[in-house]
Structures are given as C-alpha cells and as structure tokens.
PDB file of C-alpha atoms and ligand atoms in Angstrom:
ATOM      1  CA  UNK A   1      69.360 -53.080 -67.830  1.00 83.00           C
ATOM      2  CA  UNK A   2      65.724 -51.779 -68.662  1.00 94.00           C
ATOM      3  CA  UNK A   3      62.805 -52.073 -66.124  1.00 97.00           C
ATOM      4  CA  UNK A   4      59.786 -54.197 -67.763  1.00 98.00           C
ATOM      5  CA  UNK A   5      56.308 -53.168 -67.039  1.00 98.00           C
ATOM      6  CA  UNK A   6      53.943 -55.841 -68.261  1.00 98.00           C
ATOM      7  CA  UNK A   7      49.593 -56.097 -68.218  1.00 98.00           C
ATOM      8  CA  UNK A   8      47.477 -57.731 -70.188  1.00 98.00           C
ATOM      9  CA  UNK A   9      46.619 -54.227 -71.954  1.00 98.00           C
ATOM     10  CA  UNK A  10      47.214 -50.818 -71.308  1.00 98.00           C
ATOM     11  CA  UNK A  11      46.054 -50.192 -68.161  1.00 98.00           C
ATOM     12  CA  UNK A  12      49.672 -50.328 -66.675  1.00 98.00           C
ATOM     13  CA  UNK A  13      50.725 -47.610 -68.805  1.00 98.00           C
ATOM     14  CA  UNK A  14      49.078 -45.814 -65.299  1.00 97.00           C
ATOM     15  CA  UNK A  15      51.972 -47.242 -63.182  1.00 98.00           C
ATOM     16  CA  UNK A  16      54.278 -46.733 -66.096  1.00 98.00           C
ATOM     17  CA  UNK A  17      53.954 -43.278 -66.368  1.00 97.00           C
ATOM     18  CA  UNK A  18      54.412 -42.508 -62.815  1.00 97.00           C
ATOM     19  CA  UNK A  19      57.299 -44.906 -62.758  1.00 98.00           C
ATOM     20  CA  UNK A  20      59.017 -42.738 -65.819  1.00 97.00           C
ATOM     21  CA  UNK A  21      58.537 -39.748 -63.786  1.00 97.00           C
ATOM     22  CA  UNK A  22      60.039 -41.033 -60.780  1.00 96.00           C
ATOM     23  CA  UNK A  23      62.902 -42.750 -62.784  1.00 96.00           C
ATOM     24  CA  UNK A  24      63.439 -40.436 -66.005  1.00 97.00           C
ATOM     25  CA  UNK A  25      66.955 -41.427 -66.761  1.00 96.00           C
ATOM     26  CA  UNK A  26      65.728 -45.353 -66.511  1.00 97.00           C
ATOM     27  CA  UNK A  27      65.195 -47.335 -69.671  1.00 97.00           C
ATOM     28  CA  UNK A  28      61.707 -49.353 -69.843  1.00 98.00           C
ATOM     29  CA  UNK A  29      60.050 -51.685 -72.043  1.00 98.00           C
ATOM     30  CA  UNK A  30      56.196 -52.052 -71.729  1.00 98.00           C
ATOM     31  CA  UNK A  31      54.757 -55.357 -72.997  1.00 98.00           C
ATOM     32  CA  UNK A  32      50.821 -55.394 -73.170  1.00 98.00           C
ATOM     33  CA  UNK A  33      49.358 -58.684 -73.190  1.00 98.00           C
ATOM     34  CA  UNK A  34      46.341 -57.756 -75.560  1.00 98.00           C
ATOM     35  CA  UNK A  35      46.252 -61.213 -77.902  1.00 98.00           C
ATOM     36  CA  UNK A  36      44.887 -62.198 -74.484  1.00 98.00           C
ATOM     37  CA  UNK A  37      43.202 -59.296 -72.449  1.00 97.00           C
ATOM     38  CA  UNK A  38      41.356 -59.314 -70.408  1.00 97.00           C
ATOM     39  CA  UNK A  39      42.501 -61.079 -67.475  1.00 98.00           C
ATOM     40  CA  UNK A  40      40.245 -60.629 -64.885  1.00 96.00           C
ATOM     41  CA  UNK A  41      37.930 -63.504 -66.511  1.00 94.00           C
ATOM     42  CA  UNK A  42      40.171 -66.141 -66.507  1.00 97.00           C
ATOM     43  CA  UNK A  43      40.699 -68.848 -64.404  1.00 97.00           C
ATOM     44  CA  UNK A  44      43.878 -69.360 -62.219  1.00 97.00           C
ATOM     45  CA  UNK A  45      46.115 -71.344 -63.917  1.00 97.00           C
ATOM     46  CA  UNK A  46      45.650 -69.379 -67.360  1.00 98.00           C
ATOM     47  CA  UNK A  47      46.788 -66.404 -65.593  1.00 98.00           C
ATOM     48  CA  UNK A  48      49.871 -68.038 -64.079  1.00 98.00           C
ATOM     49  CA  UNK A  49      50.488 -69.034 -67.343  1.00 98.00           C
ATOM     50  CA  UNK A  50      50.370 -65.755 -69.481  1.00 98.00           C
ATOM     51  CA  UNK A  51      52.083 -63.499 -66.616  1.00 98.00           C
ATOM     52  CA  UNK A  52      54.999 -66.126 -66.898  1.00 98.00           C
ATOM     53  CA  UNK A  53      55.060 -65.548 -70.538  1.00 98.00           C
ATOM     54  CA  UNK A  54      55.114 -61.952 -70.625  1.00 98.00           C
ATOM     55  CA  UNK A  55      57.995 -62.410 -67.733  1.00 98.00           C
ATOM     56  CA  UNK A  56      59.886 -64.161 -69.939  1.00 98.00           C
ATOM     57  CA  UNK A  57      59.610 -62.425 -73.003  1.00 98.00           C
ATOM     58  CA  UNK A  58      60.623 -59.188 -71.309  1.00 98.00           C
ATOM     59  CA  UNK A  59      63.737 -60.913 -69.889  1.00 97.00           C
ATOM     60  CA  UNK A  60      64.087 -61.812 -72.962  1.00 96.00           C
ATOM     61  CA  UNK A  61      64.004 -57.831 -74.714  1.00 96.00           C
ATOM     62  CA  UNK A  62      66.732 -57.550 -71.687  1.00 93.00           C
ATOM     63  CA  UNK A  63      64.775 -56.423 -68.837  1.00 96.00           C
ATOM     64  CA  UNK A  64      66.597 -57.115 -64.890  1.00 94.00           C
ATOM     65  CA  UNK A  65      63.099 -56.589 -62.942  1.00 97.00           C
ATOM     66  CA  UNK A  66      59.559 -56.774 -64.018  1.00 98.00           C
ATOM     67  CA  UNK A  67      57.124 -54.626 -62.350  1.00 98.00           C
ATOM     68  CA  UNK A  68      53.275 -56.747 -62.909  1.00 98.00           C
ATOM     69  CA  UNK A  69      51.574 -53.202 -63.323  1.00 98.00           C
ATOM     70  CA  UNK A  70      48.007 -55.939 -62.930  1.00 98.00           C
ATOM     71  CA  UNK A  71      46.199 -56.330 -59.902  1.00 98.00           C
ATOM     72  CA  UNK A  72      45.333 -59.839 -61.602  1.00 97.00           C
ATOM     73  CA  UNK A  73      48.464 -61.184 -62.634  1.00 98.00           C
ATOM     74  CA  UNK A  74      50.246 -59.916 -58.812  1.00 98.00           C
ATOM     75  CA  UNK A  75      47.382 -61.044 -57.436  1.00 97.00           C
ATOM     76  CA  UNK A  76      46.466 -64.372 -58.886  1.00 97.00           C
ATOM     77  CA  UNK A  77      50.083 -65.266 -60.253  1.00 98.00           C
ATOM     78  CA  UNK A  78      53.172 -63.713 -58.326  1.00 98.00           C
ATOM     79  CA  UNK A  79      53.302 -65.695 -55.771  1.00 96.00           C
ATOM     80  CA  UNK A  80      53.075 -69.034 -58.006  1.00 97.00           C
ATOM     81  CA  UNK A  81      55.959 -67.523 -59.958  1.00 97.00           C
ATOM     82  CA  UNK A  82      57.981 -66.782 -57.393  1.00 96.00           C
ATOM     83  CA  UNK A  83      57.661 -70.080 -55.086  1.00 95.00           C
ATOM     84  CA  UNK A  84      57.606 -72.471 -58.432  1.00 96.00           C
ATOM     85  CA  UNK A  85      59.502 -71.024 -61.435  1.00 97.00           C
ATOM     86  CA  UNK A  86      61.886 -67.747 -60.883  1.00 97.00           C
ATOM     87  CA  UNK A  87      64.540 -69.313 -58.478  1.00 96.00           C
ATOM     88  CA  UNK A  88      65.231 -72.282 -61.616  1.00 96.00           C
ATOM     89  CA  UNK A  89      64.811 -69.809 -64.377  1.00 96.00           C
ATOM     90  CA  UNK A  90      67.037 -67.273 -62.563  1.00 95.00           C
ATOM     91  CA  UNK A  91      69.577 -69.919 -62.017  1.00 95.00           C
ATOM     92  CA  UNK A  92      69.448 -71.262 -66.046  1.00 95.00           C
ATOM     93  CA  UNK A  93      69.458 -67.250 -66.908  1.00 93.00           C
ATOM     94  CA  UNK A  94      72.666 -66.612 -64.687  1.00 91.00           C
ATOM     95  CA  UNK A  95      71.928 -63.092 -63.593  1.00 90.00           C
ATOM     96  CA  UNK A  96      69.640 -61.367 -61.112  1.00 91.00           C
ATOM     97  CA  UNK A  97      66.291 -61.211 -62.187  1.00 95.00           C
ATOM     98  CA  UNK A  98      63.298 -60.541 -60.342  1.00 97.00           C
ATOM     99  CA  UNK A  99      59.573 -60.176 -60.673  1.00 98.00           C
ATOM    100  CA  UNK A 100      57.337 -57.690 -58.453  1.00 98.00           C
ATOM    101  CA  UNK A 101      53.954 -56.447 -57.618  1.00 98.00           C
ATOM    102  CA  UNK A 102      51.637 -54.084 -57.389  1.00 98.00           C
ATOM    103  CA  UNK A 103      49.686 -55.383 -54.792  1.00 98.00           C
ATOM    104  CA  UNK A 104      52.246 -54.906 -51.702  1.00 97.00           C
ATOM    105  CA  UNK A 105      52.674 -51.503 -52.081  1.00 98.00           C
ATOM    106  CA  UNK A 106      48.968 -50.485 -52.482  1.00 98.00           C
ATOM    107  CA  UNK A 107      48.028 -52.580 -48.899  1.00 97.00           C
ATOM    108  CA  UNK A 108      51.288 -50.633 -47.423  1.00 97.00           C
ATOM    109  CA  UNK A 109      50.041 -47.453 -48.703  1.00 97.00           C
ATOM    110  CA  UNK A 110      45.640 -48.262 -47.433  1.00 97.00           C
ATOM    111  CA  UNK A 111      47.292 -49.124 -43.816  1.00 96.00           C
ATOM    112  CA  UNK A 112      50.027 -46.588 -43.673  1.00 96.00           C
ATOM    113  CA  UNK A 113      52.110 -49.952 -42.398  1.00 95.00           C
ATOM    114  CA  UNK A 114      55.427 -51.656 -43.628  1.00 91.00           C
ATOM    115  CA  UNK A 115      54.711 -55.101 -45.533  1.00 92.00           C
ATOM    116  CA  UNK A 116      55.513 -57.008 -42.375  1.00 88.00           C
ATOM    117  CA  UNK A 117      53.454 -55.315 -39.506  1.00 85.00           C
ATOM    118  CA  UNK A 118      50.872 -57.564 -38.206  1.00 80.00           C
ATOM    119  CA  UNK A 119      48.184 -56.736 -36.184  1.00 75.00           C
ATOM    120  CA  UNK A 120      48.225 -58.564 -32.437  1.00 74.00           C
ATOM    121  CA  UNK A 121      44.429 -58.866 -32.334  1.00 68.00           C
ATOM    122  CA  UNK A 122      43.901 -57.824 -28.849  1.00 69.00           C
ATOM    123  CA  UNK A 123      40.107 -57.598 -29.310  1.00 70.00           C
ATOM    124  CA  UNK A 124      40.274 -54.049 -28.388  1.00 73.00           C
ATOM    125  CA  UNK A 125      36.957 -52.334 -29.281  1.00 77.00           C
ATOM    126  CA  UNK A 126      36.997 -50.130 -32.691  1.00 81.00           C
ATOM    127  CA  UNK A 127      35.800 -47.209 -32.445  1.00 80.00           C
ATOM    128  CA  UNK A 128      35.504 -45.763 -35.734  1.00 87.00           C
ATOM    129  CA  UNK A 129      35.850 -48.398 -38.465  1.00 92.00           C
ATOM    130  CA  UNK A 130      36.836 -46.887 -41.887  1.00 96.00           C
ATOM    131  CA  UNK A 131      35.330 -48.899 -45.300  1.00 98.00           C
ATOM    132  CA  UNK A 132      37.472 -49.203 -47.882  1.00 98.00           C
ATOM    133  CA  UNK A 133      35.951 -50.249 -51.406  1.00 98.00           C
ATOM    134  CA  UNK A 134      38.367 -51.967 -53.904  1.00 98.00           C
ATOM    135  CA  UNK A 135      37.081 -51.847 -57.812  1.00 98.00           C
ATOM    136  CA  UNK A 136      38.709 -54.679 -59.042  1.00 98.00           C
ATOM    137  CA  UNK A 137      38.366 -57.809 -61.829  1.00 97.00           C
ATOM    138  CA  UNK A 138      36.573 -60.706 -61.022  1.00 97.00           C
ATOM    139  CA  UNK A 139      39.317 -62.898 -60.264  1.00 97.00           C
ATOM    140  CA  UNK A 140      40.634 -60.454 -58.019  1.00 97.00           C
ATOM    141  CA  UNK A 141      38.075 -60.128 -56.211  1.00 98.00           C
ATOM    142  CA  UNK A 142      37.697 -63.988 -55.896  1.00 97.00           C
ATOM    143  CA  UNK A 143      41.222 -64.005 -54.604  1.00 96.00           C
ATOM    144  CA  UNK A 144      39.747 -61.664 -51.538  1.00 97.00           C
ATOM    145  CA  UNK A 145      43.632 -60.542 -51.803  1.00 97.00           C
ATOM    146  CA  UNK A 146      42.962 -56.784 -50.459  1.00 98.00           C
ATOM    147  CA  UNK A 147      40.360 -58.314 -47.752  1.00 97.00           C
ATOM    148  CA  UNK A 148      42.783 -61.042 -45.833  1.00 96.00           C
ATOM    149  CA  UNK A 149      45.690 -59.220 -45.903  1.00 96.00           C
ATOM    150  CA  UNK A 150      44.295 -55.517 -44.763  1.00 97.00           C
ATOM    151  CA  UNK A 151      42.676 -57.469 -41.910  1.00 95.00           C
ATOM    152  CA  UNK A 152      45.795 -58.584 -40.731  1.00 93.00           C
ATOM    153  CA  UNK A 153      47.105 -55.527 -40.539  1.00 94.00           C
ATOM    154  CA  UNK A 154      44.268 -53.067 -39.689  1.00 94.00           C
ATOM    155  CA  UNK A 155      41.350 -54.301 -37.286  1.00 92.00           C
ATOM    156  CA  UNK A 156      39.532 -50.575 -37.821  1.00 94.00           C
ATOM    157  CA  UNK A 157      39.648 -51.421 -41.451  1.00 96.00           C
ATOM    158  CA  UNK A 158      36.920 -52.707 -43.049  1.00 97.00           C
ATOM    159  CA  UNK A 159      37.737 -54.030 -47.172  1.00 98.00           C
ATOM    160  CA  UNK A 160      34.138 -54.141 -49.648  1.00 98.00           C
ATOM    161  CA  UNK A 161      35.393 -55.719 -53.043  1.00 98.00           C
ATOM    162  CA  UNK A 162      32.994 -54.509 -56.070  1.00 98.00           C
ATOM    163  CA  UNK A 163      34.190 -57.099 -59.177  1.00 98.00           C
ATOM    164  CA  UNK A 164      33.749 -55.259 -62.230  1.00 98.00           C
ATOM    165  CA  UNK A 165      33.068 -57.699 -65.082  1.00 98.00           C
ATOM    166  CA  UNK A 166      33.115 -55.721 -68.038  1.00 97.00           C
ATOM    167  CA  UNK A 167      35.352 -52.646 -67.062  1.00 98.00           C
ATOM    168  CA  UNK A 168      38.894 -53.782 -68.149  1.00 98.00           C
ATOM    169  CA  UNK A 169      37.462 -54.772 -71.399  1.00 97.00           C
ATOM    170  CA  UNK A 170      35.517 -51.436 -72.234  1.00 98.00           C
ATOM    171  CA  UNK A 171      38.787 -49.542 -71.443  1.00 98.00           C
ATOM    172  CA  UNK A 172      40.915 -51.676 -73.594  1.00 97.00           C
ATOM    173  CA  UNK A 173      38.912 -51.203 -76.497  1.00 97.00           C
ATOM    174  CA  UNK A 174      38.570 -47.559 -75.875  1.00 97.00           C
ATOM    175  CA  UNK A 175      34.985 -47.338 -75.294  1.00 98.00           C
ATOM    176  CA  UNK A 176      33.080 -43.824 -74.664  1.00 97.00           C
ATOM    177  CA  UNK A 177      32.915 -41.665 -71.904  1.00 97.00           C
ATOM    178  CA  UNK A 178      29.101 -42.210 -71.479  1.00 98.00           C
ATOM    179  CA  UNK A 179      29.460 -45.862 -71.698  1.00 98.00           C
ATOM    180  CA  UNK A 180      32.417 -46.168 -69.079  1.00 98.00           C
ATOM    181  CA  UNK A 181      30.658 -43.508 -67.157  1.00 98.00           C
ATOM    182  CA  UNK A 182      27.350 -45.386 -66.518  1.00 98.00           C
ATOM    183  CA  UNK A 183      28.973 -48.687 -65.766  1.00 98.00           C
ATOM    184  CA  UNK A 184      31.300 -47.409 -62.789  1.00 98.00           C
ATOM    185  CA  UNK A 185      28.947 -45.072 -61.356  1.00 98.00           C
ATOM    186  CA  UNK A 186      26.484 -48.794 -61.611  1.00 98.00           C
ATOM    187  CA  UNK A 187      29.558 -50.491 -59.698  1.00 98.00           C
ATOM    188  CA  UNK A 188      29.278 -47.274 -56.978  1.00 98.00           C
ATOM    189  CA  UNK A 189      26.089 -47.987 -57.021  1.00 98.00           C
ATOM    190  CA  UNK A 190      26.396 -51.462 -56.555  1.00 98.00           C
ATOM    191  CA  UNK A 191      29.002 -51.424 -53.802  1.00 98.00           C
ATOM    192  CA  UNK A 192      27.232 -48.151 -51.456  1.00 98.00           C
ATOM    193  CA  UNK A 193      23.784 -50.611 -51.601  1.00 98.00           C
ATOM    194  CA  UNK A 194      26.108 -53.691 -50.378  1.00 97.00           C
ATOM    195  CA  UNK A 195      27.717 -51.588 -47.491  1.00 97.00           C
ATOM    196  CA  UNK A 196      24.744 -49.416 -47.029  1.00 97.00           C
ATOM    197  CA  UNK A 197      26.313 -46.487 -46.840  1.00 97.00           C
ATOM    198  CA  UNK A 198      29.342 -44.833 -49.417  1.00 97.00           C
ATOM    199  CA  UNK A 199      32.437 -45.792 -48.740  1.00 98.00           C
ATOM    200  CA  UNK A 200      35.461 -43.769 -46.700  1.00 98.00           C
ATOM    201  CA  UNK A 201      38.065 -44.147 -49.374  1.00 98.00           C
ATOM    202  CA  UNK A 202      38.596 -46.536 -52.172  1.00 98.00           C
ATOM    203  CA  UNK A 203      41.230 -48.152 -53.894  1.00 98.00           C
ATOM    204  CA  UNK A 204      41.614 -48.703 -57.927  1.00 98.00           C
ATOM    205  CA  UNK A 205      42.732 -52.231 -57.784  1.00 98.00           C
ATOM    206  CA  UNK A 206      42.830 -52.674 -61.967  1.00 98.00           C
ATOM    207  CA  UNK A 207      44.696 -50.547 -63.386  1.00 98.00           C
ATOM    208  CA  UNK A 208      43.149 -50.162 -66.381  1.00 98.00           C
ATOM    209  CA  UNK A 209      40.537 -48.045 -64.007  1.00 98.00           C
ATOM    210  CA  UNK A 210      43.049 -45.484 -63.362  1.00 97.00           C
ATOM    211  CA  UNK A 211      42.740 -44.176 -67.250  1.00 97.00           C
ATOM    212  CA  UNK A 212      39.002 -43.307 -66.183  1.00 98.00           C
ATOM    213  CA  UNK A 213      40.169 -42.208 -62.247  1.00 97.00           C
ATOM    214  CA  UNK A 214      38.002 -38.952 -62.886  1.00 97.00           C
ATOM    215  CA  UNK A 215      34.931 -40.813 -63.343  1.00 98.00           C
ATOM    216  CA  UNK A 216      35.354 -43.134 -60.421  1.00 98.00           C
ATOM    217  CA  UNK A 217      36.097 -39.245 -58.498  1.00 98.00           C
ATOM    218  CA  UNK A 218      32.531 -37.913 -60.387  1.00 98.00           C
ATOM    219  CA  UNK A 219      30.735 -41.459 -59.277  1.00 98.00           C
ATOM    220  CA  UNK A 220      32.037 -41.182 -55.770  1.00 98.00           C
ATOM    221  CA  UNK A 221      30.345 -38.658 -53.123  1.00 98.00           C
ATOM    222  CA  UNK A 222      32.878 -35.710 -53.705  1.00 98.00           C
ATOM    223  CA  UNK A 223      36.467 -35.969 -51.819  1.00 97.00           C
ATOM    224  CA  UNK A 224      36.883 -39.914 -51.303  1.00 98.00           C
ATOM    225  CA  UNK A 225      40.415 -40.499 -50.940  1.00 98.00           C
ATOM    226  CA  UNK A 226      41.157 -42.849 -53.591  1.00 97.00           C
ATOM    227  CA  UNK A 227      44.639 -45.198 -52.773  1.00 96.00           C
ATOM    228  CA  UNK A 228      46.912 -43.882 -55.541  1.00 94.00           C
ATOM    229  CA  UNK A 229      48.245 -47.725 -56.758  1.00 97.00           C
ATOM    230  CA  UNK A 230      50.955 -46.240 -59.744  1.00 97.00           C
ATOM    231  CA  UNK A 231      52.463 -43.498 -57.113  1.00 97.00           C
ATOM    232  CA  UNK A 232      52.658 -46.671 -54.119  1.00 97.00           C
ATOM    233  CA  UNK A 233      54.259 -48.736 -56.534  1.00 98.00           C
ATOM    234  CA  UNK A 234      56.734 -45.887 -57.788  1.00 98.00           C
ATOM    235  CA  UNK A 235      57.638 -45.573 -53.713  1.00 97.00           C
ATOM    236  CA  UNK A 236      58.015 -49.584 -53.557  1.00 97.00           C
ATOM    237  CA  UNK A 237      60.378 -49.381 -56.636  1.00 97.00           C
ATOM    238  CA  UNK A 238      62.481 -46.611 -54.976  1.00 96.00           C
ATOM    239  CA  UNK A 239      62.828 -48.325 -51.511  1.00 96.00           C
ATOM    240  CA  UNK A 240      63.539 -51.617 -53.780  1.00 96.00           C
ATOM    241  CA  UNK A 241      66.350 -50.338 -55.725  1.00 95.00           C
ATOM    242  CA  UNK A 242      68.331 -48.645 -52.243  1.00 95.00           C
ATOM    243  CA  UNK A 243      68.254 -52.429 -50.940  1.00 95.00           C
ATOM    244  CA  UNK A 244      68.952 -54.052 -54.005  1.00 95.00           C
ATOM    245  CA  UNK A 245      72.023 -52.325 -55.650  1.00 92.00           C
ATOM    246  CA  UNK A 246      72.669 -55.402 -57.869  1.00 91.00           C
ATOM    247  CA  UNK A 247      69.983 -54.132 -59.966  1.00 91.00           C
ATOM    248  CA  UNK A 248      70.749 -51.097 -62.457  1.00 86.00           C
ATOM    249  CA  UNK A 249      67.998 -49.567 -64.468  1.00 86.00           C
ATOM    250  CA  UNK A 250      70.116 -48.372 -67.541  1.00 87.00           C
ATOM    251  CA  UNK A 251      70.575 -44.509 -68.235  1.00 91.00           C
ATOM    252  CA  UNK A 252      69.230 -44.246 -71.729  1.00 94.00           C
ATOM    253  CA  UNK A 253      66.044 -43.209 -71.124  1.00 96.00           C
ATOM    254  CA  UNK A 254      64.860 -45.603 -73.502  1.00 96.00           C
ATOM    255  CA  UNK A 255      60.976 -46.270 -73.981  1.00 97.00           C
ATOM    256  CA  UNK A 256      59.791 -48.908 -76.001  1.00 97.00           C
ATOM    257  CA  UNK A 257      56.040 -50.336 -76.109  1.00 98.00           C
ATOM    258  CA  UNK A 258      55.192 -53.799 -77.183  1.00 98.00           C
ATOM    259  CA  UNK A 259      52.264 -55.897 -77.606  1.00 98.00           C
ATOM    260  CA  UNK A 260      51.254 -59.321 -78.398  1.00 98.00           C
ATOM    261  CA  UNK A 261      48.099 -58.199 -79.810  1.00 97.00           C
ATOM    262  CA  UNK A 262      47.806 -55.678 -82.871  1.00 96.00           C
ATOM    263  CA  UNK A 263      50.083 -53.302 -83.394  1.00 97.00           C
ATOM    264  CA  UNK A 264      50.046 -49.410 -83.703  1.00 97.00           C
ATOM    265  CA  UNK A 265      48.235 -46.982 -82.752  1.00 97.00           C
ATOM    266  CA  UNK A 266      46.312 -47.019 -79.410  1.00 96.00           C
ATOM    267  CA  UNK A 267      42.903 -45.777 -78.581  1.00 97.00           C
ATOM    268  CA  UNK A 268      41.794 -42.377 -78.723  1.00 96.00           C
ATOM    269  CA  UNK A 269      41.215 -43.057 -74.605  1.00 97.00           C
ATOM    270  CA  UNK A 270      45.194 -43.650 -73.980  1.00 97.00           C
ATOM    271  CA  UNK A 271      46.162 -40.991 -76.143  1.00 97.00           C
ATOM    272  CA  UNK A 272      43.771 -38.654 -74.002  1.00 96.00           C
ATOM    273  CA  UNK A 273      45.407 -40.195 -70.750  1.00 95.00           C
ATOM    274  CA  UNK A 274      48.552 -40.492 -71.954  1.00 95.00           C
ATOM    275  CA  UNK A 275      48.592 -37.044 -73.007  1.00 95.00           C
ATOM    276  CA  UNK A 276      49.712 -37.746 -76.627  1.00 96.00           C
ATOM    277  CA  UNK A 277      49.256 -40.808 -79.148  1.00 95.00           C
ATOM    278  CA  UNK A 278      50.936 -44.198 -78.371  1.00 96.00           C
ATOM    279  CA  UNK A 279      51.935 -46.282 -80.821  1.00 96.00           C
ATOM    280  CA  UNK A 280      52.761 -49.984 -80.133  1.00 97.00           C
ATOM    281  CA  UNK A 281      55.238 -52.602 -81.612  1.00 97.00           C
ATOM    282  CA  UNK A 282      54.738 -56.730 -82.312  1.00 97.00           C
ATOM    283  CA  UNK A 283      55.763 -58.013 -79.033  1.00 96.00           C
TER     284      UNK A 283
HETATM  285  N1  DGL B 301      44.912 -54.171 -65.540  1.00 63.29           N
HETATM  286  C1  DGL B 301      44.715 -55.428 -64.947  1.00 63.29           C
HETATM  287  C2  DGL B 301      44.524 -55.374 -63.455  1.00 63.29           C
HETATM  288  O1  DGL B 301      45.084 -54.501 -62.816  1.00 63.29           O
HETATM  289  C3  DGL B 301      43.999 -56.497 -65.695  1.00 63.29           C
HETATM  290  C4  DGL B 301      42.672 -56.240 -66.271  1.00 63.29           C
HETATM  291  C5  DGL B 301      42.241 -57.463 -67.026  1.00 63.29           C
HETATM  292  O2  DGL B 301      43.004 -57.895 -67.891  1.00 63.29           O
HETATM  293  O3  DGL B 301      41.162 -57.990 -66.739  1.00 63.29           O
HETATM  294  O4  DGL B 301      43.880 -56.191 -62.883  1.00 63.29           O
END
C-alpha cells in the first residue's frame, strides 16, 4: 500500500523528496491541497476540516499511512483527527490506517530527546540558554506548538516564533527570488530585533520555506544550524515502520502527484527545487 504525503501546496514535496530517498522502492501519492492554500490563515476548524479531507481522499487513491508534510495541518489538526475521527473511520474502513506528523519528529530532532522525555524542572540554574527561532504560518505560531512542548523538554531552550503571513503564499505561486528574498531576510529581521540578538539555530516550521532554505541560510548570520524538518520526519518514518510491521509501503516505486487545485505543470520555483519539472494531476 502507497505512503500519502498531503499539504495544502507544494511545500511538502520537501519532506517528500527526502522520504523517496530514504524509501526508493516505496510507492507514494502526493495530494496538494491548492483549491485551498494557504493554510496558515485560516482559522481552526477550517483546517481540521480540509486535512481530514485530503486524509480521506488519499485513503481513498489507496494509501495505508499519511504523512501531514504541514506544520499547520499537524499542528492545528492531528490531534483533532486522531482523538475524534480516525479510530471510527478506521473501524468503517476495516484495515490499518493511520495519520502522522511532522511536528514530533522536528521537537525530537531541536532537543536531541525521544517524544516522551520530560524535563523534571528542578530549577537548576541555566547556564547557557540556546534561542531557537521557528519561521512558521500564522496559525502555527498561534498554536505556540514548538514553544510548550520544547519547554517541557529542554529548560536551556529558549523557542522565538516569527509568523510569516505572506510566505507560504509567495512560494506557492512561484514568486521571484528578489521578492522571497526581501520578505524572509524582513522576518530575520523581525525576529533578531524581538530577541535582541540573532538566533542560535532555527527551525523551518512550513515547509513550503524549505524550497527557499538557501535564502533563510543567506538571511541568517552565516552557519546557523537550521533543524532539518523533511530528514527528522524521514527518521520518524523509519523508526515507525520497525514498530509497526502491519504497515507495508508497496514495492513499485510508484509516484503519483495530485492536486485539488489546477492541474499541470508547477512553478518554475519547484522545478528549480525539485530538480526537474513537476507536473500535477486533478486530485
Ligand atoms: N506547508 C504548510 C506548513 O508547513 C502550510 C502553508 C500554508 O498553507 O499556509 O505549514
């Protein structure tokens, strides 16, 4: 059975490709929300709604596991998903399906900690505390997702969320380098004035912002680590798959793309990142 990879556009062809790399023989369907990207606008309950959609419809296509390749949609709507509707729709389905993250992985990989380490907060004094910015969408950052759970894990951690309004959008539509240039080096702007000084390391919590990682590295002072989110979630997957044997990923290597949106051919910006042009299909 093929592993779905669904965002509301094509910022988690990032995770994708790293996932295809780490799984080559796997098949995988990609479904791109883009009738209703971006995300990262949108209240709650609209984005419960939509990631449950896209879940479906790549069940649907035949897809075991969906990976939410969205900081938004794990963020806002995984949790919903799996406390209110996957136990009754895996039931009516009749064979294991599940639903996962991207969000896990990434904290696991910014505290070098398992999922389930908590911090005893002994009060102990820090002595060097390390600040962590997180580029994000709005509604992630409203969620303060990265903030409450680092700081249960990591007291010398410190988390600075920069919402970028218009980034996922610009991306999508395959704006130009000068224009997605001068709006993330305004957000590392933005985010070294709120702190006061640059951050240590920083993590690229839409994924859409990993198709323009080398202008985040340009903005930032030369060498911040930056929290590589598709190669975390590739580890997750791996670790997944040893525990959960009842869940095969096919041997075809098959690769389809869909989209709710328009189809064909996608921006010149994919095909740069992407390292050839992508075509997509009507979702
Ligand atoms: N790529 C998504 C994320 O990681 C969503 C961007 C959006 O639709 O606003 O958050």
């Amino acid at each position: 059975m093929a592993i779905g990879v669904f965002d509301s556009g094509v910022g988690g062809l990032s995770v994708h490709h790293r996932l295809v790399e780490r799984f080559p023989a796997a098949d995988f369907i990609y479904l791109a929300d883009q009738a209703n990207t971006p995300y990262g606008g949108r209240p709650g309950e609209e984005i419960v709604d939509l990631t449950r959609t896209g879940c479906e419809r790549l069940f649907a296509e035949g897809c075991d596991l969906v990976v939410l390749a969205c900081n938004t949609a794990s963020g806002i709507a995984l949790r919903r998903l799996q406390q209110t509707w996957l136990p009754g729709y895996r039931r009516g389905l009749g064979r294991p399906v599940n639903v996962l993250g991207i969000i896990v992985p990434t904290i696991e990989a910014a505290t070098g900690l398992p999922w389930e380490h908590e911090a005893e907060r002994r009060g102990d004094k820090v002595e060097k505390l390390d600040i962590l910015a997180v580029f994000s969408t709005p509604a992630t950052a409203a969620s303060r997702v990265y903030e409450i759970e680092i700081d249960k894990r990591r007291q010398d951690v410190a988390v600075f969320s920069q919402p970028c309004p218009e980034l996922a959008g610009l991306i999508e539509a395959g704006a130009p380098r000068d224009e997605l240039a001068a709006a993330i080096a305004g957000h590392v702007k933005a985010i070294a004035t709120r702190i006061g000084r640059a951050p240590d390391r920083a993590i690229l919590g839409c994924t859409h912002y990993e198709i323009t990682a080398d202008l985040f590295r340009e903005a930032l002072p030369p060498g911040t680590p930056l929290i590589h989110q598709p190669q975390a979630t590739a580890d997750a997957l791996a670790r997944y798959f040893e525990r959960h044997p009842e869940f095969t990923t096919g041997s075809d290597a098959v690769r389809r793309f869909l989209t709710t949106g328009r189809p064909g051919a996608q921006s010149s910006l994919v095909a740069a990142f992407w390292g050839a042009p992508l075509s997509f299909e009507r979702a």
